[in-house]
Amino acid sequence: MVQPPIDPKSADPASATEDTKRFDADKVLLEKLKHTIKLSDVNPADYDAVFYPGGHGPLWDLAEDKNSAELISAFYTQNKPVSFVCHAPGVLKDVKVNGEFLVKGKKVTGFSNAEEEAVGLTKIVPFLLEDALQKDGAIYSKGPNWEPYAVEDGLLITGQNPASSKLVAEKLLKKLTK
């Protein structure tokens, strides 16, 4: 069990929202985070859904992670919702279901090329999320920069940017309560 890393930009007080302030003040939740299990130890039978928060980190550590790809595929094929916010849809880059990219022909969103350009990181990130999703056959769409925007296509729920986190969580909770 390990403490998951937090993207330094996400921890920046300038990025704080009412939801992240509530999260940061939740002592019970913060204690639980100190005991997070590794992806390689996750059994999909023990969980109802996947929710990957954003930050740039997933582009480096999870986009190429075999355990992550296998878990997402397992949840999806077991008819369980999978959801991703901001840069987290980048973890879908190599995820396949029945030999096809999971995102092929699916409506998705994620951090846009325009938003990446606005933060000055297009030459730093390992790949541009919008381009990678389209390359894998996704039907990519986006809303205005920095505004909440989420797309739901069957079991797949994606949000464009940090402002979309709450919207994605609400869509996921609605799907789980059906």
PDB file of C-alpha atoms in Angstrom:
ATOM      1  CA  MET A   1       0.000   0.000   0.000  1.00  0.00           C
ATOM      2  CA  VAL A   2       1.279   3.398  -0.975  1.00  0.00           C
ATOM      3  CA  GLN A   3       0.432   7.077  -0.955  1.00  0.00           C
ATOM      4  CA  PRO A   4      -0.443   8.014  -4.550  1.00  0.00           C
ATOM      5  CA  PRO A   5       1.553  10.903  -5.993  1.00  0.00           C
ATOM      6  CA  ILE A   6      -0.199  14.232  -6.479  1.00  0.00           C
ATOM      7  CA  ASP A   7       0.557  16.350  -9.531  1.00  0.00           C
ATOM      8  CA  PRO A   8       2.237  19.503  -8.121  1.00  0.00           C
ATOM      9  CA  LYS A   9       0.038  21.716 -10.306  1.00  0.00           C
ATOM     10  CA  SER A  10      -3.039  20.046  -8.827  1.00  0.00           C
ATOM     11  CA  ALA A  11      -1.794  20.799  -5.312  1.00  0.00           C
ATOM     12  CA  ASP A  12      -1.160  24.474  -6.151  1.00  0.00           C
ATOM     13  CA  PRO A  13      -3.562  26.674  -4.119  1.00  0.00           C
ATOM     14  CA  ALA A  14      -4.159  28.740  -7.267  1.00  0.00           C
ATOM     15  CA  SER A  15      -5.818  25.651  -8.782  1.00  0.00           C
ATOM     16  CA  ALA A  16      -8.087  25.057  -5.778  1.00  0.00           C
ATOM     17  CA  THR A  17     -11.844  24.794  -6.164  1.00  0.00           C
ATOM     18  CA  GLU A  18     -14.494  24.365  -3.489  1.00  0.00           C
ATOM     19  CA  ASP A  19     -14.431  20.628  -4.210  1.00  0.00           C
ATOM     20  CA  THR A  20     -10.645  20.316  -3.897  1.00  0.00           C
ATOM     21  CA  LYS A  21     -10.674  22.376  -0.698  1.00  0.00           C
ATOM     22  CA  ARG A  22     -13.270  19.991   0.744  1.00  0.00           C
ATOM     23  CA  PHE A  23     -11.140  17.041  -0.420  1.00  0.00           C
ATOM     24  CA  ASP A  24      -7.993  18.493   1.189  1.00  0.00           C
ATOM     25  CA  ALA A  25      -9.847  19.046   4.478  1.00  0.00           C
ATOM     26  CA  ASP A  26     -11.251  15.493   4.647  1.00  0.00           C
ATOM     27  CA  LYS A  27      -8.950  13.806   7.188  1.00  0.00           C
ATOM     28  CA  VAL A  28     -10.643  10.398   6.833  1.00  0.00           C
ATOM     29  CA  LEU A  29     -10.184  10.408   3.057  1.00  0.00           C
ATOM     30  CA  LEU A  30      -6.584  11.613   3.295  1.00  0.00           C
ATOM     31  CA  GLU A  31      -5.820   8.768   5.714  1.00  0.00           C
ATOM     32  CA  LYS A  32      -7.366   6.250   3.296  1.00  0.00           C
ATOM     33  CA  LEU A  33      -5.164   7.607   0.498  1.00  0.00           C
ATOM     34  CA  LYS A  34      -2.085   6.698   2.522  1.00  0.00           C
ATOM     35  CA  HIS A  35      -3.137   3.054   2.121  1.00  0.00           C
ATOM     36  CA  THR A  36      -3.924   2.929  -1.593  1.00  0.00           C
ATOM     37  CA  ILE A  37      -3.352  -0.456  -3.178  1.00  0.00           C
ATOM     38  CA  LYS A  38      -1.240  -0.818  -6.301  1.00  0.00           C
ATOM     39  CA  LEU A  39      -2.958  -1.322  -9.644  1.00  0.00           C
ATOM     40  CA  SER A  40      -1.328  -4.723  -9.937  1.00  0.00           C
ATOM     41  CA  ASP A  41      -3.211  -5.766  -6.771  1.00  0.00           C
ATOM     42  CA  VAL A  42      -6.659  -4.528  -7.849  1.00  0.00           C
ATOM     43  CA  ASN A  43      -9.283  -7.205  -8.432  1.00  0.00           C
ATOM     44  CA  PRO A  44     -12.054  -5.830 -10.698  1.00  0.00           C
ATOM     45  CA  ALA A  45     -14.559  -8.102  -8.928  1.00  0.00           C
ATOM     46  CA  ASP A  46     -14.098  -5.961  -5.794  1.00  0.00           C
ATOM     47  CA  TYR A  47     -15.141  -2.680  -7.478  1.00  0.00           C
ATOM     48  CA  ASP A  48     -18.057  -1.258  -9.438  1.00  0.00           C
ATOM     49  CA  ALA A  49     -16.318   1.351 -11.600  1.00  0.00           C
ATOM     50  CA  VAL A  50     -13.116   3.095 -12.633  1.00  0.00           C
ATOM     51  CA  PHE A  51     -12.480   6.808 -12.048  1.00  0.00           C
ATOM     52  CA  TYR A  52      -9.105   8.252 -13.073  1.00  0.00           C
ATOM     53  CA  PRO A  53      -8.563  11.893 -12.051  1.00  0.00           C
ATOM     54  CA  GLY A  54      -6.433  14.124 -14.204  1.00  0.00           C
ATOM     55  CA  GLY A  55      -3.197  15.997 -13.902  1.00  0.00           C
ATOM     56  CA  HIS A  56      -0.369  15.562 -16.394  1.00  0.00           C
ATOM     57  CA  GLY A  57       0.998  12.507 -14.558  1.00  0.00           C
ATOM     58  CA  PRO A  58      -1.125   9.878 -16.327  1.00  0.00           C
ATOM     59  CA  LEU A  59       0.497  10.810 -19.660  1.00  0.00           C
ATOM     60  CA  TRP A  60       3.817   9.548 -18.340  1.00  0.00           C
ATOM     61  CA  ASP A  61       3.104   6.787 -15.849  1.00  0.00           C
ATOM     62  CA  LEU A  62      -0.275   5.284 -16.761  1.00  0.00           C
ATOM     63  CA  ALA A  63      -0.548   5.677 -20.542  1.00  0.00           C
ATOM     64  CA  GLU A  64       2.005   2.891 -20.975  1.00  0.00           C
ATOM     65  CA  ASP A  65       1.077   0.878 -17.865  1.00  0.00           C
ATOM     66  CA  LYS A  66       0.043  -2.675 -18.758  1.00  0.00           C
ATOM     67  CA  ASN A  67      -1.794  -3.205 -15.437  1.00  0.00           C
ATOM     68  CA  SER A  68      -3.850  -0.074 -16.006  1.00  0.00           C
ATOM     69  CA  ALA A  69      -4.795  -1.078 -19.566  1.00  0.00           C
ATOM     70  CA  GLU A  70      -5.768  -4.589 -18.467  1.00  0.00           C
ATOM     71  CA  LEU A  71      -7.894  -3.276 -15.586  1.00  0.00           C
ATOM     72  CA  ILE A  72      -9.747  -0.781 -17.763  1.00  0.00           C
ATOM     73  CA  SER A  73     -10.410  -3.470 -20.356  1.00  0.00           C
ATOM     74  CA  ALA A  74     -11.583  -5.897 -17.651  1.00  0.00           C
ATOM     75  CA  PHE A  75     -13.990  -3.373 -16.120  1.00  0.00           C
ATOM     76  CA  TYR A  76     -15.360  -2.437 -19.524  1.00  0.00           C
ATOM     77  CA  THR A  77     -15.891  -6.039 -20.646  1.00  0.00           C
ATOM     78  CA  GLN A  78     -17.585  -6.774 -17.287  1.00  0.00           C
ATOM     79  CA  ASN A  79     -20.131  -4.041 -18.104  1.00  0.00           C
ATOM     80  CA  LYS A  80     -18.744  -1.637 -15.488  1.00  0.00           C
ATOM     81  CA  PRO A  81     -18.371   2.103 -16.191  1.00  0.00           C
ATOM     82  CA  VAL A  82     -14.936   3.617 -16.764  1.00  0.00           C
ATOM     83  CA  SER A  83     -14.377   7.352 -16.361  1.00  0.00           C
ATOM     84  CA  PHE A  84     -11.495   9.749 -16.876  1.00  0.00           C
ATOM     85  CA  VAL A  85     -10.931  13.497 -16.428  1.00  0.00           C
ATOM     86  CA  CYS A  86      -8.565  16.033 -18.005  1.00  0.00           C
ATOM     87  CA  HIS A  87      -5.322  14.237 -19.001  1.00  0.00           C
ATOM     88  CA  ALA A  88      -6.470  10.883 -17.612  1.00  0.00           C
ATOM     89  CA  PRO A  89      -8.158   9.855 -20.907  1.00  0.00           C
ATOM     90  CA  GLY A  90      -4.543   9.496 -22.079  1.00  0.00           C
ATOM     91  CA  VAL A  91      -4.480   6.147 -20.266  1.00  0.00           C
ATOM     92  CA  LEU A  92      -6.891   4.889 -22.932  1.00  0.00           C
ATOM     93  CA  LYS A  93      -4.230   5.291 -25.625  1.00  0.00           C
ATOM     94  CA  ASP A  94      -3.328   1.589 -25.745  1.00  0.00           C
ATOM     95  CA  VAL A  95      -6.428   0.019 -24.165  1.00  0.00           C
ATOM     96  CA  LYS A  96      -8.028  -2.590 -26.385  1.00  0.00           C
ATOM     97  CA  VAL A  97     -11.244  -4.548 -26.074  1.00  0.00           C
ATOM     98  CA  ASN A  98     -11.673  -7.547 -28.360  1.00  0.00           C
ATOM     99  CA  GLY A  99      -8.628  -6.476 -30.384  1.00  0.00           C
ATOM    100  CA  GLU A 100      -9.874  -2.921 -31.085  1.00  0.00           C
ATOM    101  CA  PHE A 101      -9.012   0.322 -29.328  1.00  0.00           C
ATOM    102  CA  LEU A 102     -11.649   0.909 -26.664  1.00  0.00           C
ATOM    103  CA  VAL A 103     -12.149   4.490 -27.891  1.00  0.00           C
ATOM    104  CA  LYS A 104     -12.617   3.520 -31.560  1.00  0.00           C
ATOM    105  CA  GLY A 105     -15.937   4.962 -32.720  1.00  0.00           C
ATOM    106  CA  LYS A 106     -16.707   6.291 -29.229  1.00  0.00           C
ATOM    107  CA  LYS A 107     -17.509   9.873 -28.280  1.00  0.00           C
ATOM    108  CA  VAL A 108     -14.773  11.167 -25.964  1.00  0.00           C
ATOM    109  CA  THR A 109     -13.147  14.310 -24.700  1.00  0.00           C
ATOM    110  CA  GLY A 110     -10.009  15.174 -22.753  1.00  0.00           C
ATOM    111  CA  PHE A 111      -7.544  18.012 -22.321  1.00  0.00           C
ATOM    112  CA  SER A 112      -7.573  19.771 -25.674  1.00  0.00           C
ATOM    113  CA  ASN A 113      -4.602  20.757 -27.806  1.00  0.00           C
ATOM    114  CA  ALA A 114      -5.689  24.403 -27.358  1.00  0.00           C
ATOM    115  CA  GLU A 115      -5.607  24.063 -23.558  1.00  0.00           C
ATOM    116  CA  GLU A 116      -2.191  22.359 -23.691  1.00  0.00           C
ATOM    117  CA  GLU A 117      -0.938  25.220 -25.869  1.00  0.00           C
ATOM    118  CA  ALA A 118      -2.390  27.748 -23.411  1.00  0.00           C
ATOM    119  CA  VAL A 119      -0.396  26.233 -20.530  1.00  0.00           C
ATOM    120  CA  GLY A 120       2.748  26.106 -22.687  1.00  0.00           C
ATOM    121  CA  LEU A 121       3.338  22.351 -22.468  1.00  0.00           C
ATOM    122  CA  THR A 122       2.780  21.085 -26.011  1.00  0.00           C
ATOM    123  CA  LYS A 123       6.517  20.487 -26.443  1.00  0.00           C
ATOM    124  CA  ILE A 124       6.913  18.893 -22.979  1.00  0.00           C
ATOM    125  CA  VAL A 125       4.117  16.321 -22.749  1.00  0.00           C
ATOM    126  CA  PRO A 126       4.905  12.900 -24.271  1.00  0.00           C
ATOM    127  CA  PHE A 127       1.872  13.186 -26.568  1.00  0.00           C
ATOM    128  CA  LEU A 128      -1.063  15.475 -27.199  1.00  0.00           C
ATOM    129  CA  LEU A 129      -4.148  13.823 -25.791  1.00  0.00           C
ATOM    130  CA  GLU A 130      -6.612  15.132 -28.375  1.00  0.00           C
ATOM    131  CA  ASP A 131      -4.410  13.809 -31.213  1.00  0.00           C
ATOM    132  CA  ALA A 132      -3.828  10.422 -29.552  1.00  0.00           C
ATOM    133  CA  LEU A 133      -7.535   9.803 -29.005  1.00  0.00           C
ATOM    134  CA  GLN A 134      -8.338  10.689 -32.619  1.00  0.00           C
ATOM    135  CA  LYS A 135      -5.493   8.496 -33.881  1.00  0.00           C
ATOM    136  CA  ASP A 136      -7.118   5.538 -32.087  1.00  0.00           C
ATOM    137  CA  GLY A 137     -10.428   6.256 -33.840  1.00  0.00           C
ATOM    138  CA  ALA A 138     -12.230   8.234 -31.134  1.00  0.00           C
ATOM    139  CA  ILE A 139     -14.890  10.798 -31.997  1.00  0.00           C
ATOM    140  CA  TYR A 140     -13.270  13.651 -30.075  1.00  0.00           C
ATOM    141  CA  SER A 141     -15.187  16.779 -29.116  1.00  0.00           C
ATOM    142  CA  LYS A 142     -14.491  19.682 -26.793  1.00  0.00           C
ATOM    143  CA  GLY A 143     -16.125  22.623 -25.142  1.00  0.00           C
ATOM    144  CA  PRO A 144     -14.633  26.061 -24.518  1.00  0.00           C
ATOM    145  CA  ASN A 145     -11.226  26.097 -22.830  1.00  0.00           C
ATOM    146  CA  TRP A 146     -11.397  25.714 -19.041  1.00  0.00           C
ATOM    147  CA  GLU A 147     -15.187  25.243 -18.997  1.00  0.00           C
ATOM    148  CA  PRO A 148     -16.886  22.066 -17.680  1.00  0.00           C
ATOM    149  CA  TYR A 149     -17.483  19.608 -20.506  1.00  0.00           C
ATOM    150  CA  ALA A 150     -18.070  15.862 -20.273  1.00  0.00           C
ATOM    151  CA  VAL A 151     -19.064  13.177 -22.743  1.00  0.00           C
ATOM    152  CA  GLU A 152     -20.785   9.888 -21.995  1.00  0.00           C
ATOM    153  CA  ASP A 153     -20.806   7.068 -24.539  1.00  0.00           C
ATOM    154  CA  GLY A 154     -22.214   3.896 -23.030  1.00  0.00           C
ATOM    155  CA  LEU A 155     -19.896   2.801 -20.221  1.00  0.00           C
ATOM    156  CA  LEU A 156     -17.230   5.373 -21.135  1.00  0.00           C
ATOM    157  CA  ILE A 157     -17.326   8.788 -19.447  1.00  0.00           C
ATOM    158  CA  THR A 158     -14.689  11.458 -20.136  1.00  0.00           C
ATOM    159  CA  GLY A 159     -14.191  15.052 -19.020  1.00  0.00           C
ATOM    160  CA  GLN A 160     -12.180  17.719 -20.814  1.00  0.00           C
ATOM    161  CA  ASN A 161     -10.336  19.570 -18.049  1.00  0.00           C
ATOM    162  CA  PRO A 162     -10.151  20.103 -14.269  1.00  0.00           C
ATOM    163  CA  ALA A 163     -13.419  22.063 -14.338  1.00  0.00           C
ATOM    164  CA  SER A 164     -15.096  18.902 -15.667  1.00  0.00           C
ATOM    165  CA  SER A 165     -14.256  16.697 -12.670  1.00  0.00           C
ATOM    166  CA  LYS A 166     -17.523  17.229 -10.836  1.00  0.00           C
ATOM    167  CA  LEU A 167     -19.575  16.702 -13.999  1.00  0.00           C
ATOM    168  CA  VAL A 168     -17.816  13.391 -14.720  1.00  0.00           C
ATOM    169  CA  ALA A 169     -18.272  12.257 -11.104  1.00  0.00           C
ATOM    170  CA  GLU A 170     -21.981  13.108 -11.266  1.00  0.00           C
ATOM    171  CA  LYS A 171     -22.404  11.169 -14.532  1.00  0.00           C
ATOM    172  CA  LEU A 172     -20.577   8.195 -13.013  1.00  0.00           C
ATOM    173  CA  LEU A 173     -22.673   8.253  -9.822  1.00  0.00           C
ATOM    174  CA  LYS A 174     -25.868   8.454 -11.883  1.00  0.00           C
ATOM    175  CA  LYS A 175     -24.757   5.455 -13.921  1.00  0.00           C
ATOM    176  CA  LEU A 176     -23.927   3.490 -10.761  1.00  0.00           C
ATOM    177  CA  THR A 177     -27.305   4.193  -9.161  1.00  0.00           C
ATOM    178  CA  LYS A 178     -29.260   2.846 -12.151  1.00  0.00           C
TER     179      LYS A 178
END
